[in-house]
Amino acid sequence: MTRTGFFLAAIFFSALAAAQYPSRPITIIVPIPPGGAPDIAARVIADKLSQNIGQPVVVENKAGANGNIANEFVARSQPDGHTLGLLADSQITVNPHLYKMPIDTLRDLAPVATVAANQFVLTVNPSLPVRTFPEFIEYAKKANPPLAYASGGNGSQHHLTMEMLKQRAGINLLHVPFKGGAPAAASTVAGDTVAVWSGSSNAPQIKAGRLRPLAVSGAHRSAQYPDLPTIGEFYPGFENSIWLGLFGPANIPQDVLAKLRAEIRKVLESPDVKQKMNAAGGLDPYLTTPEEFSALIRRDYEKYAKVVKDIGIKLD
């Protein structure tokens, strides 16, 4: 067969793959235990996507190694669009600066679509005698032994955000890592730790008064918590927002990728999906173009390279 023949055959089979996609159930891998923001978003999307495409969409939790187990599983899956990962930005843009990675997240994972965006809420156990962010800082400065805070794991954004705050505020806190944001919040509710950066999935705990909110980590005040100040109001320039995205293994055929992106956009534009994400904890659907998503990944990759270096964190 001539080179032109091979080229035409490749186009034909790529188009055929897209026309038949999906030909079997889709699995969405989540890098944390059930209950955290990626898990919530994955289940909302899976339900709607399944309705739209007429195929089952299954959510599978593969927790551990701060998301690297899920990262590697997705990267080494068959690149046909039937195995995807709903991953947090930290797994893609933070982990490479902390670990000896089994994969290259920029090379071995294909960005499919942004899914949701939000910011963290600094929360404390209500037994802690503070009601405002400045009171927390002053209390932490005087605490001996240091106050213990929970995170979703070593090198997680919960961890890095608190380490950034420690550096800016000049406070000392004891880090207690957990395997995901849900168990970290549960530890703080129980009083085993006294503070945690809560994600959207912890909104019910905040609403019920089991966690006391003090401030938010984003560049702007939260629509969900309009009375809470941003950390940047006290420490100018402090900002750490979060996003969730859908990824597949590299080398997914472009036609399949285009079809998948179109279906995900349709899902995220559905009013009922937005309502379910908001109700589950204040997640907002986050729509970008493929070009915008790639630029976002690169920007955060470079940002966290500097943060990790400045803080001096290094994990095996």
mmCIF file of C-alpha atoms in Angstrom:
data_model
loop_
_atom_site.group_PDB
_atom_site.id
_atom_site.type_symbol
_atom_site.label_atom_id
_atom_site.label_comp_id
_atom_site.label_asym_id
_atom_site.label_seq_id
_atom_site.Cartn_x
_atom_site.Cartn_y
_atom_site.Cartn_z
ATOM 1 C CA MET A 1 0.000 0.000 0.000
ATOM 2 C CA THR A 2 1.270 3.474 -0.839
ATOM 3 C CA ARG A 3 1.864 6.172 1.775
ATOM 4 C CA THR A 4 -1.280 7.903 0.530
ATOM 5 C CA GLY A 5 -3.152 4.646 0.932
ATOM 6 C CA PHE A 6 -2.013 4.265 4.531
ATOM 7 C CA PHE A 7 -3.043 7.867 5.241
ATOM 8 C CA LEU A 8 -6.515 7.347 3.766
ATOM 9 C CA ALA A 9 -6.903 4.068 5.651
ATOM 10 C CA ALA A 10 -5.964 5.783 8.913
ATOM 11 C CA ILE A 11 -8.579 8.470 8.287
ATOM 12 C CA PHE A 12 -11.175 5.816 7.476
ATOM 13 C CA PHE A 13 -10.555 3.749 10.613
ATOM 14 C CA SER A 14 -10.426 6.875 12.793
ATOM 15 C CA ALA A 15 -13.798 7.976 11.440
ATOM 16 C CA LEU A 16 -15.151 4.453 11.896
ATOM 17 C CA ALA A 17 -13.973 4.394 15.524
ATOM 18 C CA ALA A 18 -15.684 7.725 16.207
ATOM 19 C CA ALA A 19 -18.899 6.565 14.529
ATOM 20 C CA GLN A 20 -18.970 3.448 16.719
ATOM 21 C CA TYR A 21 -17.925 5.237 19.918
ATOM 22 C CA PRO A 22 -18.873 4.355 22.563
ATOM 23 C CA SER A 23 -19.188 0.674 21.691
ATOM 24 C CA ARG A 24 -19.250 -0.542 25.306
ATOM 25 C CA PRO A 25 -19.566 0.895 28.844
ATOM 26 C CA ILE A 26 -17.322 3.828 29.786
ATOM 27 C CA THR A 27 -15.409 3.732 33.069
ATOM 28 C CA ILE A 28 -14.511 6.958 34.881
ATOM 29 C CA ILE A 29 -11.633 6.498 37.316
ATOM 30 C CA VAL A 30 -11.657 8.693 40.431
ATOM 31 C CA PRO A 31 -8.424 9.111 42.444
ATOM 32 C CA ILE A 32 -10.020 9.365 45.905
ATOM 33 C CA PRO A 33 -12.451 7.406 48.093
ATOM 34 C CA PRO A 34 -16.198 8.027 47.671
ATOM 35 C CA GLY A 35 -17.442 11.371 48.987
ATOM 36 C CA GLY A 36 -14.895 13.942 47.797
ATOM 37 C CA ALA A 37 -15.389 16.532 45.067
ATOM 38 C CA PRO A 38 -13.981 14.457 42.156
ATOM 39 C CA ASP A 39 -16.215 11.555 43.172
ATOM 40 C CA ILE A 40 -19.303 13.776 43.376
ATOM 41 C CA ALA A 41 -18.599 15.369 39.997
ATOM 42 C CA ALA A 42 -17.859 12.002 38.386
ATOM 43 C CA ARG A 43 -21.142 10.475 39.542
ATOM 44 C CA VAL A 44 -23.224 13.448 38.416
ATOM 45 C CA ILE A 45 -21.530 13.420 35.002
ATOM 46 C CA ALA A 46 -21.674 9.630 34.677
ATOM 47 C CA ASP A 47 -25.424 9.588 35.272
ATOM 48 C CA LYS A 48 -26.178 12.276 32.680
ATOM 49 C CA LEU A 49 -23.646 11.002 30.125
ATOM 50 C CA SER A 50 -25.117 7.518 30.344
ATOM 51 C CA GLN A 51 -28.592 8.903 29.643
ATOM 52 C CA ASN A 52 -27.308 10.857 26.642
ATOM 53 C CA ILE A 53 -25.206 8.174 24.938
ATOM 54 C CA GLY A 54 -27.234 5.078 25.776
ATOM 55 C CA GLN A 55 -24.308 3.230 27.357
ATOM 56 C CA PRO A 56 -23.552 2.543 31.032
ATOM 57 C CA VAL A 57 -20.981 4.904 32.561
ATOM 58 C CA VAL A 58 -19.375 3.401 35.662
ATOM 59 C CA VAL A 59 -17.422 5.297 38.349
ATOM 60 C CA GLU A 60 -14.521 3.377 39.862
ATOM 61 C CA ASN A 61 -12.547 4.690 42.846
ATOM 62 C CA LYS A 62 -8.804 4.009 42.793
ATOM 63 C CA ALA A 63 -7.431 5.890 45.776
ATOM 64 C CA GLY A 64 -3.828 6.005 46.910
ATOM 65 C CA ALA A 65 -0.443 7.607 46.288
ATOM 66 C CA ASN A 66 -2.111 11.041 46.149
ATOM 67 C CA GLY A 67 -3.798 10.187 42.856
ATOM 68 C CA ASN A 68 -0.791 8.604 41.149
ATOM 69 C CA ILE A 69 -2.403 5.150 41.121
ATOM 70 C CA ALA A 70 -5.385 6.531 39.213
ATOM 71 C CA ASN A 71 -3.139 8.634 36.959
ATOM 72 C CA GLU A 72 -1.085 5.626 35.919
ATOM 73 C CA PHE A 73 -4.123 3.392 35.454
ATOM 74 C CA VAL A 74 -5.727 5.888 33.068
ATOM 75 C CA ALA A 75 -2.472 6.577 31.208
ATOM 76 C CA ARG A 76 -1.879 2.867 30.606
ATOM 77 C CA SER A 77 -5.450 2.107 29.527
ATOM 78 C CA GLN A 78 -6.446 1.363 25.958
ATOM 79 C CA PRO A 79 -6.634 4.757 24.176
ATOM 80 C CA ASP A 80 -10.115 4.262 22.797
ATOM 81 C CA GLY A 81 -12.100 6.655 25.003
ATOM 82 C CA HIS A 82 -13.696 3.942 27.145
ATOM 83 C CA THR A 83 -11.471 4.546 30.190
ATOM 84 C CA LEU A 84 -11.229 8.093 31.506
ATOM 85 C CA GLY A 85 -10.091 9.748 34.711
ATOM 86 C CA LEU A 86 -11.834 12.564 36.535
ATOM 87 C CA LEU A 87 -8.768 14.090 38.132
ATOM 88 C CA ALA A 88 -8.066 17.099 40.312
ATOM 89 C CA ASP A 89 -5.598 19.712 39.145
ATOM 90 C CA SER A 90 -3.162 18.671 41.875
ATOM 91 C CA GLN A 91 -2.739 15.211 40.358
ATOM 92 C CA ILE A 92 -1.746 16.736 37.023
ATOM 93 C CA THR A 93 0.136 19.896 37.975
ATOM 94 C CA VAL A 94 1.425 19.318 41.534
ATOM 95 C CA ASN A 95 2.389 15.644 41.790
ATOM 96 C CA PRO A 96 5.135 15.785 39.133
ATOM 97 C CA HIS A 97 7.037 18.229 41.360
ATOM 98 C CA LEU A 98 6.723 16.029 44.436
ATOM 99 C CA TYR A 99 7.106 12.412 43.371
ATOM 100 C CA LYS A 100 9.129 10.123 41.169
ATOM 101 C CA MET A 101 6.215 9.685 38.812
ATOM 102 C CA PRO A 102 5.482 6.453 36.933
ATOM 103 C CA ILE A 103 4.147 8.584 34.076
ATOM 104 C CA ASP A 104 4.544 12.057 32.616
ATOM 105 C CA THR A 105 1.189 13.752 33.229
ATOM 106 C CA LEU A 106 1.718 16.248 30.416
ATOM 107 C CA ARG A 107 2.751 13.608 27.874
ATOM 108 C CA ASP A 108 0.875 10.434 28.856
ATOM 109 C CA LEU A 109 -2.572 11.886 29.598
ATOM 110 C CA ALA A 110 -4.843 13.549 27.057
ATOM 111 C CA PRO A 111 -6.863 16.520 28.403
ATOM 112 C CA VAL A 112 -10.491 15.906 27.450
ATOM 113 C CA ALA A 113 -12.425 18.683 29.195
ATOM 114 C CA THR A 114 -12.559 20.844 32.277
ATOM 115 C CA VAL A 115 -15.449 19.742 34.466
ATOM 116 C CA ALA A 116 -15.785 21.881 37.589
ATOM 117 C CA ALA A 117 -14.103 24.696 39.508
ATOM 118 C CA ASN A 118 -14.229 25.867 43.088
ATOM 119 C CA GLN A 119 -12.141 27.181 45.952
ATOM 120 C CA PHE A 120 -11.263 25.905 49.400
ATOM 121 C CA VAL A 121 -12.832 27.060 52.654
ATOM 122 C CA LEU A 122 -10.650 27.211 55.754
ATOM 123 C CA THR A 123 -12.714 25.436 58.421
ATOM 124 C CA VAL A 124 -12.119 24.534 62.040
ATOM 125 C CA ASN A 125 -13.737 22.312 64.625
ATOM 126 C CA PRO A 126 -16.369 24.434 66.453
ATOM 127 C CA SER A 127 -14.726 23.668 69.790
ATOM 128 C CA LEU A 128 -11.745 25.797 68.777
ATOM 129 C CA PRO A 129 -12.232 29.193 70.492
ATOM 130 C CA VAL A 130 -11.979 31.279 67.318
ATOM 131 C CA ARG A 131 -14.698 32.777 65.138
ATOM 132 C CA THR A 132 -12.739 34.779 62.583
ATOM 133 C CA PHE A 133 -9.692 34.231 60.411
ATOM 134 C CA PRO A 134 -7.520 36.768 62.315
ATOM 135 C CA GLU A 135 -8.466 35.067 65.589
ATOM 136 C CA PHE A 136 -7.371 31.722 64.152
ATOM 137 C CA ILE A 137 -3.985 33.119 63.143
ATOM 138 C CA GLU A 138 -3.410 34.652 66.568
ATOM 139 C CA TYR A 139 -4.527 31.468 68.342
ATOM 140 C CA ALA A 140 -2.258 29.333 66.137
ATOM 141 C CA LYS A 141 0.735 31.593 66.871
ATOM 142 C CA LYS A 142 0.311 31.014 70.608
ATOM 143 C CA ALA A 143 -0.591 27.311 70.520
ATOM 144 C CA ASN A 144 1.899 24.975 72.195
ATOM 145 C CA PRO A 145 2.034 22.221 71.020
ATOM 146 C CA PRO A 146 1.130 23.347 67.491
ATOM 147 C CA LEU A 147 -2.436 22.868 66.286
ATOM 148 C CA ALA A 148 -2.952 19.802 64.093
ATOM 149 C CA TYR A 149 -4.547 20.208 60.684
ATOM 150 C CA ALA A 150 -5.852 17.533 58.312
ATOM 151 C CA SER A 151 -5.247 17.277 54.588
ATOM 152 C CA GLY A 152 -6.246 15.015 51.730
ATOM 153 C CA GLY A 153 -2.711 13.630 51.574
ATOM 154 C CA ASN A 154 0.944 14.606 51.381
ATOM 155 C CA GLY A 155 1.341 17.052 48.520
ATOM 156 C CA SER A 156 -2.402 17.476 48.069
ATOM 157 C CA GLN A 157 -3.784 20.943 47.499
ATOM 158 C CA HIS A 158 -5.168 20.877 51.052
ATOM 159 C CA HIS A 159 -1.575 20.375 52.177
ATOM 160 C CA LEU A 160 0.053 22.920 49.871
ATOM 161 C CA THR A 161 -2.567 25.591 50.570
ATOM 162 C CA MET A 162 -2.051 25.294 54.323
ATOM 163 C CA GLU A 163 1.727 25.287 53.914
ATOM 164 C CA MET A 164 1.419 28.444 51.825
ATOM 165 C CA LEU A 165 -0.658 30.017 54.603
ATOM 166 C CA LYS A 166 1.829 28.933 57.272
ATOM 167 C CA GLN A 167 4.585 30.618 55.313
ATOM 168 C CA ARG A 168 2.672 33.868 54.785
ATOM 169 C CA ALA A 169 1.221 34.111 58.308
ATOM 170 C CA GLY A 170 4.289 32.906 60.204
ATOM 171 C CA ILE A 171 2.445 30.150 62.079
ATOM 172 C CA ASN A 172 3.376 26.573 62.934
ATOM 173 C CA LEU A 173 0.857 23.768 62.425
ATOM 174 C CA LEU A 174 1.178 19.974 62.565
ATOM 175 C CA HIS A 175 0.258 18.242 59.297
ATOM 176 C CA VAL A 176 -1.871 15.061 59.522
ATOM 177 C CA PRO A 177 -2.399 13.579 56.027
ATOM 178 C CA PHE A 178 -5.340 11.377 55.045
ATOM 179 C CA LYS A 179 -6.280 9.508 51.865
ATOM 180 C CA GLY A 180 -8.718 12.083 50.525
ATOM 181 C CA GLY A 181 -10.615 15.185 51.566
ATOM 182 C CA ALA A 182 -13.606 13.317 53.020
ATOM 183 C CA PRO A 183 -11.645 11.461 55.744
ATOM 184 C CA ALA A 184 -9.657 14.633 56.438
ATOM 185 C CA ALA A 185 -12.883 16.538 57.084
ATOM 186 C CA ALA A 186 -14.240 13.670 59.191
ATOM 187 C CA SER A 187 -11.125 13.870 61.386
ATOM 188 C CA THR A 188 -11.706 17.589 61.940
ATOM 189 C CA VAL A 189 -15.400 17.100 62.672
ATOM 190 C CA ALA A 190 -14.425 14.463 65.247
ATOM 191 C CA GLY A 191 -11.888 16.833 66.822
ATOM 192 C CA ASP A 192 -8.877 14.613 66.160
ATOM 193 C CA THR A 193 -7.542 17.524 64.095
ATOM 194 C CA VAL A 194 -8.721 21.113 64.507
ATOM 195 C CA ALA A 195 -8.525 22.592 61.007
ATOM 196 C CA VAL A 196 -8.902 21.567 57.374
ATOM 197 C CA TRP A 197 -9.246 23.245 54.005
ATOM 198 C CA SER A 198 -12.721 22.052 53.081
ATOM 199 C CA GLY A 199 -13.732 21.335 49.523
ATOM 200 C CA SER A 200 -17.204 21.543 48.062
ATOM 201 C CA SER A 201 -18.167 18.095 49.340
ATOM 202 C CA ASN A 202 -17.919 19.383 52.937
ATOM 203 C CA ALA A 203 -20.657 21.994 52.474
ATOM 204 C CA PRO A 204 -23.219 19.858 54.396
ATOM 205 C CA GLN A 205 -20.838 19.689 57.377
ATOM 206 C CA ILE A 206 -20.440 23.470 57.303
ATOM 207 C CA LYS A 207 -24.173 24.042 56.976
ATOM 208 C CA ALA A 208 -24.873 21.699 59.884
ATOM 209 C CA GLY A 209 -22.374 23.552 62.099
ATOM 210 C CA ARG A 210 -20.005 20.618 62.419
ATOM 211 C CA LEU A 211 -17.283 22.704 60.775
ATOM 212 C CA ARG A 212 -16.875 26.455 61.299
ATOM 213 C CA PRO A 213 -15.857 28.389 58.130
ATOM 214 C CA LEU A 214 -13.373 31.241 58.499
ATOM 215 C CA ALA A 215 -12.129 32.275 55.031
ATOM 216 C CA VAL A 216 -11.864 31.193 51.389
ATOM 217 C CA SER A 217 -8.773 30.566 49.292
ATOM 218 C CA GLY A 218 -9.836 32.048 45.946
ATOM 219 C CA ALA A 219 -9.136 35.395 44.363
ATOM 220 C CA HIS A 220 -12.724 36.534 45.022
ATOM 221 C CA ARG A 221 -15.314 35.947 47.713
ATOM 222 C CA SER A 222 -17.449 32.876 47.227
ATOM 223 C CA ALA A 223 -21.064 33.183 46.071
ATOM 224 C CA GLN A 224 -21.812 30.301 48.416
ATOM 225 C CA TYR A 225 -20.165 32.024 51.413
ATOM 226 C CA PRO A 226 -20.374 35.762 50.620
ATOM 227 C CA ASP A 227 -19.682 36.825 54.210
ATOM 228 C CA LEU A 228 -16.356 35.005 54.377
ATOM 229 C CA PRO A 229 -13.233 37.010 53.530
ATOM 230 C CA THR A 230 -10.587 35.782 51.136
ATOM 231 C CA ILE A 231 -7.147 35.050 52.543
ATOM 232 C CA GLY A 232 -5.900 37.642 50.071
ATOM 233 C CA GLU A 233 -7.736 40.358 51.988
ATOM 234 C CA PHE A 234 -5.219 39.806 54.782
ATOM 235 C CA TYR A 235 -2.246 38.579 52.761
ATOM 236 C CA PRO A 236 -2.344 40.265 49.329
ATOM 237 C CA GLY A 237 -1.651 37.948 46.431
ATOM 238 C CA PHE A 238 -2.599 34.787 48.302
ATOM 239 C CA GLU A 239 -4.866 32.723 46.052
ATOM 240 C CA ASN A 240 -5.380 29.036 45.400
ATOM 241 C CA SER A 241 -8.413 27.867 43.434
ATOM 242 C CA ILE A 242 -9.103 24.323 42.288
ATOM 243 C CA TRP A 243 -10.390 22.682 39.140
ATOM 244 C CA LEU A 244 -11.385 19.194 38.089
ATOM 245 C CA GLY A 245 -10.873 17.799 34.619
ATOM 246 C CA LEU A 246 -11.564 14.726 32.549
ATOM 247 C CA PHE A 247 -8.508 12.990 31.083
ATOM 248 C CA GLY A 248 -7.844 9.948 28.945
ATOM 249 C CA PRO A 249 -4.719 8.114 27.878
ATOM 250 C CA ALA A 250 -2.593 9.790 25.228
ATOM 251 C CA ASN A 251 -3.217 8.867 21.589
ATOM 252 C CA ILE A 252 -7.006 8.734 21.737
ATOM 253 C CA PRO A 253 -8.097 9.179 18.097
ATOM 254 C CA GLN A 254 -8.914 12.822 17.447
ATOM 255 C CA ASP A 255 -12.387 11.999 16.118
ATOM 256 C CA VAL A 256 -13.204 10.057 19.290
ATOM 257 C CA LEU A 257 -11.805 12.888 21.395
ATOM 258 C CA ALA A 258 -13.926 15.442 19.527
ATOM 259 C CA LYS A 259 -17.066 13.350 19.992
ATOM 260 C CA LEU A 260 -16.328 12.853 23.678
ATOM 261 C CA ARG A 261 -15.730 16.571 24.198
ATOM 262 C CA ALA A 262 -19.021 17.396 22.502
ATOM 263 C CA GLU A 263 -20.881 14.961 24.767
ATOM 264 C CA ILE A 264 -19.214 16.307 27.922
ATOM 265 C CA ARG A 265 -20.051 19.882 26.925
ATOM 266 C CA LYS A 266 -23.670 18.831 26.435
ATOM 267 C CA VAL A 267 -23.664 17.288 29.906
ATOM 268 C CA LEU A 268 -22.140 20.358 31.589
ATOM 269 C CA GLU A 269 -24.596 22.700 29.866
ATOM 270 C CA SER A 270 -27.569 20.780 31.300
ATOM 271 C CA PRO A 271 -29.372 22.803 34.002
ATOM 272 C CA ASP A 272 -29.998 19.685 36.084
ATOM 273 C CA VAL A 273 -26.278 18.864 36.143
ATOM 274 C CA LYS A 274 -25.452 22.342 37.423
ATOM 275 C CA GLN A 275 -28.158 22.045 40.060
ATOM 276 C CA LYS A 276 -26.890 18.652 41.232
ATOM 277 C CA MET A 277 -23.288 19.841 41.396
ATOM 278 C CA ASN A 278 -24.299 22.932 43.364
ATOM 279 C CA ALA A 279 -26.520 20.929 45.707
ATOM 280 C CA ALA A 280 -23.779 18.397 46.342
ATOM 281 C CA GLY A 281 -21.466 21.049 47.672
ATOM 282 C CA GLY A 282 -21.214 24.151 45.557
ATOM 283 C CA LEU A 283 -19.306 22.813 42.565
ATOM 284 C CA ASP A 284 -19.711 24.945 39.453
ATOM 285 C CA PRO A 285 -19.533 23.406 35.973
ATOM 286 C CA TYR A 286 -16.414 24.732 34.270
ATOM 287 C CA LEU A 287 -16.480 24.992 30.466
ATOM 288 C CA THR A 288 -13.364 25.797 28.438
ATOM 289 C CA THR A 289 -12.095 25.159 24.941
ATOM 290 C CA PRO A 290 -9.403 22.478 24.453
ATOM 291 C CA GLU A 291 -6.873 25.273 23.898
ATOM 292 C CA GLU A 292 -7.883 27.050 27.117
ATOM 293 C CA PHE A 293 -7.664 23.784 29.045
ATOM 294 C CA SER A 294 -4.149 23.084 27.763
ATOM 295 C CA ALA A 295 -3.049 26.630 28.684
ATOM 296 C CA LEU A 296 -4.563 26.244 32.174
ATOM 297 C CA ILE A 297 -2.642 23.009 32.746
ATOM 298 C CA ARG A 298 0.634 24.582 31.643
ATOM 299 C CA ARG A 299 0.082 27.702 33.782
ATOM 300 C CA ASP A 300 -0.661 25.711 36.940
ATOM 301 C CA TYR A 301 2.151 23.256 36.256
ATOM 302 C CA GLU A 302 4.627 26.134 36.291
ATOM 303 C CA LYS A 303 2.944 27.844 39.271
ATOM 304 C CA TYR A 304 3.165 24.762 41.480
ATOM 305 C CA ALA A 305 6.737 24.075 40.442
ATOM 306 C CA LYS A 306 7.595 27.391 42.112
ATOM 307 C CA VAL A 307 5.326 26.808 45.144
ATOM 308 C CA VAL A 308 6.841 23.391 45.861
ATOM 309 C CA LYS A 309 10.368 24.749 45.497
ATOM 310 C CA ASP A 310 9.655 27.760 47.726
ATOM 311 C CA ILE A 311 8.089 25.638 50.470
ATOM 312 C CA GLY A 312 10.752 22.963 50.165
ATOM 313 C CA ILE A 313 8.468 19.922 50.013
ATOM 314 C CA LYS A 314 9.857 16.743 48.464
ATOM 315 C CA LEU A 315 8.229 13.313 48.634
ATOM 316 C CA ASP A 316 9.423 9.936 47.425
#
